[in-house]
Coordinates of C-alpha atoms and ligand atoms in Angstrom, one line a residue:
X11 CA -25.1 -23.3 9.5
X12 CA -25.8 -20.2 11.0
X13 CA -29.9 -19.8 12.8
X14 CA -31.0 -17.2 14.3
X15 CA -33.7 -17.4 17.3
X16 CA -35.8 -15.3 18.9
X17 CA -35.5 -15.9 22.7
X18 CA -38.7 -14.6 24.9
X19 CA -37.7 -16.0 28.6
X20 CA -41.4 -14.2 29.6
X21 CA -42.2 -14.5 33.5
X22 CA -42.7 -16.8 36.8
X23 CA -40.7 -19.9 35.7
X24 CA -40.1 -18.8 31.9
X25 CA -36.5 -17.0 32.1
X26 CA -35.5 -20.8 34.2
X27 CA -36.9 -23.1 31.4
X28 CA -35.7 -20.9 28.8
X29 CA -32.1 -20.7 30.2
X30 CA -31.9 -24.5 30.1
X31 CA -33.5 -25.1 27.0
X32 CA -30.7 -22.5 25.7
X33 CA -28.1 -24.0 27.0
X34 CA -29.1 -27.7 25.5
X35 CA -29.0 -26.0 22.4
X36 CA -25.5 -24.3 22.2
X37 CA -24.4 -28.1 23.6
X38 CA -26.2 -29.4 20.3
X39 CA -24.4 -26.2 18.2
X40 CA -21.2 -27.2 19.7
X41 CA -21.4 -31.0 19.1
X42 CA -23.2 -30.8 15.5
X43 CA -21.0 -27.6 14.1
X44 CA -24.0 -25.2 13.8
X45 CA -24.1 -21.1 15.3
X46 CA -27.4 -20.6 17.2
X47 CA -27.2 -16.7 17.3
X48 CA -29.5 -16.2 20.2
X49 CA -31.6 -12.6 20.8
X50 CA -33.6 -12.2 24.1
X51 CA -37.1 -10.6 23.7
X52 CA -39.4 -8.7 25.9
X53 CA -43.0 -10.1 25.9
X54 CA -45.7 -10.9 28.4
X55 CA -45.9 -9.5 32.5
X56 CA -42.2 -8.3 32.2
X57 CA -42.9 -6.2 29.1
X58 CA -46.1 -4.8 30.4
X59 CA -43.7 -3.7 33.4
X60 CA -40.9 -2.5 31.1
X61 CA -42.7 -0.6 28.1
X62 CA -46.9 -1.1 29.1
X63 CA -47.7 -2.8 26.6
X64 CA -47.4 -7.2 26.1
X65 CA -46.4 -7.3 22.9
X66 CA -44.1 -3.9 22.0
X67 CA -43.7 -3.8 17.8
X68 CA -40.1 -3.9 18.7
X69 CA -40.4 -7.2 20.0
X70 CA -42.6 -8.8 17.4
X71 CA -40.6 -7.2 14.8
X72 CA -37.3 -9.0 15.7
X73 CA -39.3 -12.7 16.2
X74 CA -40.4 -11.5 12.3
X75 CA -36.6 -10.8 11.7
X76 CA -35.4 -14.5 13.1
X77 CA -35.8 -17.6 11.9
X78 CA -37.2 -19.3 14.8
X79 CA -38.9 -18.4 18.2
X80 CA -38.4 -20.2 21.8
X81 CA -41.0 -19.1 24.4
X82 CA -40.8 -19.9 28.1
X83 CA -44.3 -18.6 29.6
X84 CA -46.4 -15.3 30.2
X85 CA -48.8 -14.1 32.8
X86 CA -48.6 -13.8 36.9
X87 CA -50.8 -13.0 39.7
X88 CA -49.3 -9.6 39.5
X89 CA -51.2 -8.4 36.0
X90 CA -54.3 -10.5 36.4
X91 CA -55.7 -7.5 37.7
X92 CA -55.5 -6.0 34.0
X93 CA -58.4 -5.7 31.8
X94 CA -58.2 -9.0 29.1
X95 CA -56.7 -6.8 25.8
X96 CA -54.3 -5.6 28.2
X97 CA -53.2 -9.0 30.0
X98 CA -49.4 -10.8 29.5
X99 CA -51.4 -13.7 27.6
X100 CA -52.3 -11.2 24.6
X101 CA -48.5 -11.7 23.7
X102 CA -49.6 -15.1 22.6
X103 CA -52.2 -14.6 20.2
X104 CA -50.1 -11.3 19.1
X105 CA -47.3 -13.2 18.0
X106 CA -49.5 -15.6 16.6
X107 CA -51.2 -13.8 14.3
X108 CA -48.2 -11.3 13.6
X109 CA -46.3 -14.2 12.9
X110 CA -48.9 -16.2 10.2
X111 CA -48.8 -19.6 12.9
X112 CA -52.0 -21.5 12.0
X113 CA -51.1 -24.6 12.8
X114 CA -50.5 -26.0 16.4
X115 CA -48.7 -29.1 16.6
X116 CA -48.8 -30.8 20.7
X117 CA -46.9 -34.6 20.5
X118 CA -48.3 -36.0 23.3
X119 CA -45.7 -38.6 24.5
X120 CA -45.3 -41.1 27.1
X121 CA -41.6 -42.1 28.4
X122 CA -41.4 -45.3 29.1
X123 CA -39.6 -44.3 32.6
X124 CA -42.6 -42.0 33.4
X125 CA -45.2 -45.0 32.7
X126 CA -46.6 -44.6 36.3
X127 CA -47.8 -41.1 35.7
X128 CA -50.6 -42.5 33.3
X129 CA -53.8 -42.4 34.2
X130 CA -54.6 -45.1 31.7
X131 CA -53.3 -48.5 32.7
X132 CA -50.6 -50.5 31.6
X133 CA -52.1 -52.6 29.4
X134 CA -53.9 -49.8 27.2
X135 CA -50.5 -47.7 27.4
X136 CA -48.1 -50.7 26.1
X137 CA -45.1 -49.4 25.1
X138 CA -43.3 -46.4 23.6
X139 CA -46.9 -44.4 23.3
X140 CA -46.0 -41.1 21.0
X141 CA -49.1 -39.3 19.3
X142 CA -49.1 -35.8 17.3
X143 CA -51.9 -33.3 17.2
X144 CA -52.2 -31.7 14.6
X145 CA -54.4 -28.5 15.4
X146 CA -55.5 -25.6 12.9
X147 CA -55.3 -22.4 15.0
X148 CA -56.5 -19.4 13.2
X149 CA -60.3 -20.6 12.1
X150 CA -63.2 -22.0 12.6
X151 CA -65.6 -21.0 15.6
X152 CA -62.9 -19.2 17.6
X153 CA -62.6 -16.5 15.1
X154 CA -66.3 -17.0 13.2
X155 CA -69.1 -14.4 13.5
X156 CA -70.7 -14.4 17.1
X157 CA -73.4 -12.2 18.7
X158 CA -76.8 -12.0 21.0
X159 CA -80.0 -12.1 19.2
X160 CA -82.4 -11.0 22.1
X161 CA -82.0 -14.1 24.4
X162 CA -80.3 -16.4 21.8
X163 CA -76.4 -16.5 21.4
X164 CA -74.6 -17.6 18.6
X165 CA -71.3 -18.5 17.0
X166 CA -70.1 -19.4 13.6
X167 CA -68.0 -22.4 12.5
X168 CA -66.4 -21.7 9.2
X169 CA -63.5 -23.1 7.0
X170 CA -62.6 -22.7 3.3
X171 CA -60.7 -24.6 1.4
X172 CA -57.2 -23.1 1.7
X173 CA -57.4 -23.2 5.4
X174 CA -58.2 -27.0 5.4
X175 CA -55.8 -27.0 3.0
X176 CA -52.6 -25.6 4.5
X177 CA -53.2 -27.4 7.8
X178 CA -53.8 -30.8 6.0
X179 CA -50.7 -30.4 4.3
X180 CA -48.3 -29.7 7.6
X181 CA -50.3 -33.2 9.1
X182 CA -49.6 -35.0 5.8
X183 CA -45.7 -33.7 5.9
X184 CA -45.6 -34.4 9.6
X185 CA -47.0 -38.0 8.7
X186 CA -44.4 -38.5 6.2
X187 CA -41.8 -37.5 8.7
X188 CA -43.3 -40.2 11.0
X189 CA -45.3 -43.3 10.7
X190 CA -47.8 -42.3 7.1
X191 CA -51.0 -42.8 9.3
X192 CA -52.7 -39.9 9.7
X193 CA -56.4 -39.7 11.0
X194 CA -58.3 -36.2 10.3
X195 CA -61.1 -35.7 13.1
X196 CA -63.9 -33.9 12.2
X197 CA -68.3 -34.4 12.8
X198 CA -69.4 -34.7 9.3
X199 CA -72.0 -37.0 10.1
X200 CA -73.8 -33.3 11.0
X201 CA -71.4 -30.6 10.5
X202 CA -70.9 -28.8 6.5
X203 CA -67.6 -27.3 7.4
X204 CA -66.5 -30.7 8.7
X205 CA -67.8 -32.0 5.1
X206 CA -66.1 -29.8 3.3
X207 CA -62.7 -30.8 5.6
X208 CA -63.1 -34.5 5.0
X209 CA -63.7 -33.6 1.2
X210 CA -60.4 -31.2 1.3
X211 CA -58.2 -34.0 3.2
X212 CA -59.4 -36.7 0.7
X213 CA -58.4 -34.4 -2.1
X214 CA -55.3 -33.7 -1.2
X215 CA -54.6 -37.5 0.2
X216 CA -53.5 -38.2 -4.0
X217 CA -50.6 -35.7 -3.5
X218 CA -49.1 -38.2 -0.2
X219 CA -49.9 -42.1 -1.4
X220 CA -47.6 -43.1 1.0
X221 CA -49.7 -42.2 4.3
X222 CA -53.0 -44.0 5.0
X223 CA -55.8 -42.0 6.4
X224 CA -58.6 -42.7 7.7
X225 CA -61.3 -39.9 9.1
X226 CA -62.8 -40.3 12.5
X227 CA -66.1 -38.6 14.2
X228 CA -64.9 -36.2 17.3
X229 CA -66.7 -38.2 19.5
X230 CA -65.6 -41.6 18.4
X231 CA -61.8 -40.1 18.7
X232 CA -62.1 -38.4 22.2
X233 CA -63.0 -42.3 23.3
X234 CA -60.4 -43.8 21.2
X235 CA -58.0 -41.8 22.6
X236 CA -58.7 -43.4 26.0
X237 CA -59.9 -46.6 24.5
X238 CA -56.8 -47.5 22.9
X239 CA -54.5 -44.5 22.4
X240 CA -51.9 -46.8 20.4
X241 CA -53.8 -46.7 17.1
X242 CA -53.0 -42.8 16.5
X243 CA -49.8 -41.7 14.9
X244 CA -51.0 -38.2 13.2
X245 CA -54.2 -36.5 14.6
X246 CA -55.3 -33.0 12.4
X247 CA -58.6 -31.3 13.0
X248 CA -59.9 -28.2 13.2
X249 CA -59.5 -25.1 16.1
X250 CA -62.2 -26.4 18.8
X251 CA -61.6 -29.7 18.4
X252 CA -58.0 -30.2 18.5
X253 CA -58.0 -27.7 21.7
X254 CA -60.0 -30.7 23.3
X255 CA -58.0 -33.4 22.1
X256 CA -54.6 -32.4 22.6
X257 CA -55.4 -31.9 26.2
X258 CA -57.1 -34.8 26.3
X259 CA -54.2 -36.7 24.3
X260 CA -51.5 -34.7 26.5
X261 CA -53.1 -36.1 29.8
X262 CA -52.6 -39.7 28.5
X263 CA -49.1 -39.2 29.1
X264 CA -49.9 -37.9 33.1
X265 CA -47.5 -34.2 33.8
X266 CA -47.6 -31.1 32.5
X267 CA -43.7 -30.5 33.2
X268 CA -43.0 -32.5 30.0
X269 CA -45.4 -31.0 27.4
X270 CA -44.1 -29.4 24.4
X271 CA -45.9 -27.3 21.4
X272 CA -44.8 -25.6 18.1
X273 CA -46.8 -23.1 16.2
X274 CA -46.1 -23.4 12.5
X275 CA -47.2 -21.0 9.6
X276 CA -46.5 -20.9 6.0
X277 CA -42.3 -20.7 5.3
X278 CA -39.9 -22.2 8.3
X279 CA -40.6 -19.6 11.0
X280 CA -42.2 -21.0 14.1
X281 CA -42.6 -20.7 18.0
X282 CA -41.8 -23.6 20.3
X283 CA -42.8 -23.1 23.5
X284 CA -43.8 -25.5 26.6
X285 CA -47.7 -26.4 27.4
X286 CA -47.5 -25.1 30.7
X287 CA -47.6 -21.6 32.2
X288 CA -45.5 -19.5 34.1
X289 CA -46.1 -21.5 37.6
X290 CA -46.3 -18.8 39.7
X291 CA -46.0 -20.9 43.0
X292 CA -42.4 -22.3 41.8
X293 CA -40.9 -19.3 40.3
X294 CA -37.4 -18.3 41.1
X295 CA -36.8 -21.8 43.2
X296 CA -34.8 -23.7 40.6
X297 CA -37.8 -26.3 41.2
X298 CA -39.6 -26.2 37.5
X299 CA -39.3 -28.8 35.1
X300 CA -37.1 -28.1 32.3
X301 CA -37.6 -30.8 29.7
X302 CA -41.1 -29.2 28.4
X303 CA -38.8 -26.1 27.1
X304 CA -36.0 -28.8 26.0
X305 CA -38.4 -30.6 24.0
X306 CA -39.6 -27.8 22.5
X307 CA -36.0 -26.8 21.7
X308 CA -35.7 -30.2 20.0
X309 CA -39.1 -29.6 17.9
X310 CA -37.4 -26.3 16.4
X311 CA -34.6 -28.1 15.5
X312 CA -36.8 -30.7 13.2
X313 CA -39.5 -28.7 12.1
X314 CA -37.9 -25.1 11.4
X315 CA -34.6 -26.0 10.7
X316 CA -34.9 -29.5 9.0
X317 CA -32.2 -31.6 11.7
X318 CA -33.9 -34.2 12.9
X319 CA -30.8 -36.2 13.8
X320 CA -29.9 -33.0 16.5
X321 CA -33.4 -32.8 17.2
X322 CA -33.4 -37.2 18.1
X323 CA -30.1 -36.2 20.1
X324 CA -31.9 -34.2 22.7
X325 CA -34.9 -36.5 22.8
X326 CA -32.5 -39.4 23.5
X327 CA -30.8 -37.3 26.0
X328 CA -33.9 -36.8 27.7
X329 CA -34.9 -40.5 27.6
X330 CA -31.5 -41.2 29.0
X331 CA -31.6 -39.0 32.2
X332 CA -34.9 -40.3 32.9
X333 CA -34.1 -43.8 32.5
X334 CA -31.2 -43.5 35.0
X335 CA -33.5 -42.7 37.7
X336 CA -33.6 -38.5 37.6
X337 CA -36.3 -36.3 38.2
X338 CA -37.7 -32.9 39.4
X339 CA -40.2 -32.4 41.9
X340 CA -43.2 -32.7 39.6
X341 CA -42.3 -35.8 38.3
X342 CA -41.0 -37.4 41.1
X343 CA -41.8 -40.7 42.9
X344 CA -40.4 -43.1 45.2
X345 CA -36.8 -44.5 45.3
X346 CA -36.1 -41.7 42.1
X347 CA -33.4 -39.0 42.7
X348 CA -34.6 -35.8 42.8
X349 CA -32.8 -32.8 40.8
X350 CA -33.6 -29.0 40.4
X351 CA -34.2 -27.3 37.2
X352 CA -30.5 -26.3 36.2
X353 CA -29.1 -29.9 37.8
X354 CA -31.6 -31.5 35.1
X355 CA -30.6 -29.4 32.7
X356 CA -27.3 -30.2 32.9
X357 CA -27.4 -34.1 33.2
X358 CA -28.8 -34.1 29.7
X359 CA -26.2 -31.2 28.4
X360 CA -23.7 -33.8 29.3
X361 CA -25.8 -36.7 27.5
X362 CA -25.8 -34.8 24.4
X363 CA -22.0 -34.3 24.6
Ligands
LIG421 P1 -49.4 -23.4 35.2 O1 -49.2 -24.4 34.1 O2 -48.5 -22.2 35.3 O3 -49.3 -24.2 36.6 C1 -50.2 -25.3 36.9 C2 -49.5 -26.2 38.0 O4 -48.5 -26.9 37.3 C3 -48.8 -25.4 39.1 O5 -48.9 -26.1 40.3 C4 -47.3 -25.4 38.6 O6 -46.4 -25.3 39.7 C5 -47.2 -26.7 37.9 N1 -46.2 -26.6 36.8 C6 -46.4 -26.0 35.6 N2 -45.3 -26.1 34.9 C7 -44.4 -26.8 35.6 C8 -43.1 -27.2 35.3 N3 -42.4 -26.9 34.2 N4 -42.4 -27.9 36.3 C9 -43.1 -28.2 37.5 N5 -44.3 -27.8 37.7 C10 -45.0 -27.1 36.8 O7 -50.9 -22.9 35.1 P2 -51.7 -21.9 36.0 O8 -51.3 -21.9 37.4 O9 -53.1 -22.0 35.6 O10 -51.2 -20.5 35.4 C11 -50.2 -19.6 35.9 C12 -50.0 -18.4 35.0 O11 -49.5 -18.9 33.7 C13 -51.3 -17.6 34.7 O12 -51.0 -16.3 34.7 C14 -51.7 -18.1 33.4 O13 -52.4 -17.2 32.7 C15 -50.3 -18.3 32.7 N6 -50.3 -19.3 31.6 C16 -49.5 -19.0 30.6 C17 -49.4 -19.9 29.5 C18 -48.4 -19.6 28.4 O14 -47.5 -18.7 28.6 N7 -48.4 -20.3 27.3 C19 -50.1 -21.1 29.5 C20 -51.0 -21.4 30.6 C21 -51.1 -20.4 31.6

């Protein structure tokens, strides 16, 4: 099969994370028989230096025109000068809305290899922790009504039904592709729009028998998460909440080097891109951690283009090289060997092979 993708390398450590993360997936192209047809794409600091703007309709237009987008990271101590509509970060929510993605999906995973990085302890960890947050991205009190009244502020949680329902329905399909156990987290105990959500997820539980779900209060989850992370499987909720708990879930597994996310919309199209930013203070060093890009890389594989067996091929690769003993800086400890961004990306090029 042919797939085209959108490539947007973006600034500091961006155009090195990207480059590996490419380069893992023409090994998976060459190994698997498939054609990634690869198009670079101005966006962010480089494309407010380039054209003025973050986000030039040219560029949006050919993400539109592909069937997949791979981000690196935007933004730099050089444009934070900018007033905030004019800043590299508005490419994010540009493509985001001009692409339809409203739902965010952060795994927050814990390689055994990388245990120590926990903060949790061993015991609570166990073994082979791997939890999905499911977050919607496009509602509720991020984008409801807000103003002053005299010296009152205010802001507006809202949801209808179709936008529970979409976003229910990637968690479910995601549960299917996992473990069926999905937990929706919402404060209904107080909240009508989290009502409504529980009511909505219930509903549309008949269509997917298979997965169990259970609801949970946002406050009971944030200390389950930490209580005893190994119960989750599936986490969705709603815009505010899931921002907290997918950082909170992500720092269960201890380093921001090896955090993937995908945006998803209605249709295949999506944008994979790495939790952290452009890390200005390692740019240009061959010192950032690839394997948050590669992961992502992997995610695009099984979520926009339906191959999870290439997609479990890079995971494992990834597993592999950290099992034998390799790391970069940020993840590094004692008696480990310490590699550089393109070194790591080529040990687990040749795993994949
Ligand atoms: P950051 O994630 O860029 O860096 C935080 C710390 O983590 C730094 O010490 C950095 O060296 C380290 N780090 C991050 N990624 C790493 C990697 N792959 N390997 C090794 N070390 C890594 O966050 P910040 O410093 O708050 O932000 C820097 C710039 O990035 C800002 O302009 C910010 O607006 C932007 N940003 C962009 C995105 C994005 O593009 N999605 C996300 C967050 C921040």
């Amino acid at each position: 099969m042919n797939y085209k993708i959108a490539v947007i390398p973006g600034d500091g450590i961006g155009p090195e994370v990207t480059e590996q993360a490419v380069r893992v997936l023409n090994a998976v192209g060459d190994k698997f028989g498939h054609q990634f047809e690869m198009t670079e794409v101005d966006a962010g600091g480089c494309a407010i230096d380039k054209y003025g703007e973050p986000l030039p309709a040219a560029s949006l237009e050919s993400c539109k025109q592909s069937d997949s987008v791979l981000l690196g990271a935007v933004g730099g101590p050089k444009w934070d000068t900018l007033p905030g509509n004019q800043r590299p970060e508005q490419a994010l929510l540009g493509l985001r809305k001009g692409l339809g993605l409203y739902a965010n999906l952060r795994p927050a995973v814990l390689h055994n290899a990388l245990k120590d990085a926990s903060p949790l302890k061993p015991e609570i960890i166990g073994d082979g922790l791997d939890i999905m947050v499911v977050r919607e991205l496009t509602g509720g009190i991020y984008f409801g009504d807000r103003g002053r009244d005299g010296d009152t502020a205010y802001d507006t949680e809202k949801y209808s039904v179709e936008e529970v329902e979409r976003i229910a329905r990637i968690a479910f399909e995601i549960a299917m592709k996992r473990n069926k156990k999905l937990v929706s987290v919402d404060k209904a105990n107080i909240l009508e729009s989290s009502r409504l959500w529980r009511e909505v997820v219930t509903g549309l539980s008949t269509e997917y028998p298979e997965v169990s779900v259970d609801h949970m209060y946002v406050d009971n989850a944030a200390m389950q998460l930490v209580r005893n992370p190994k119960q989750f499987d599936v986490i969705v909720t709603s815009n505010m909440f899931g921002d907290i708990l997918s950082d909170e879930a992500s720092m269960i597994t201890g380093s921001i080097g090896m955090l993937p996310s995908a945006s998803l919309g209605t249709g295949s199209l999506g944008m994979y891109e790495p939790v952290h930013g452009s890390a200005p203070d390692i740019a240009g060093q061959n010192k950032a951690n690839p394997i948050a890009t590669i992961i992502s890389a992997a995610m695009m594989l099984r979520y926009s283009f339906n191959l999870a067996e290439e997609a479990q091929a890079v995971e494992n690769a990834v597993s592999k090289v950290l099992d034998s003993g390799y790391r970069t800086g940020d993840i590094m400890s004692e008696g480990m060997k310490l590699v550089g961004t393109k070194e790591m990306g080529d040990l687990i090029i040749e795993q994949i092979k």
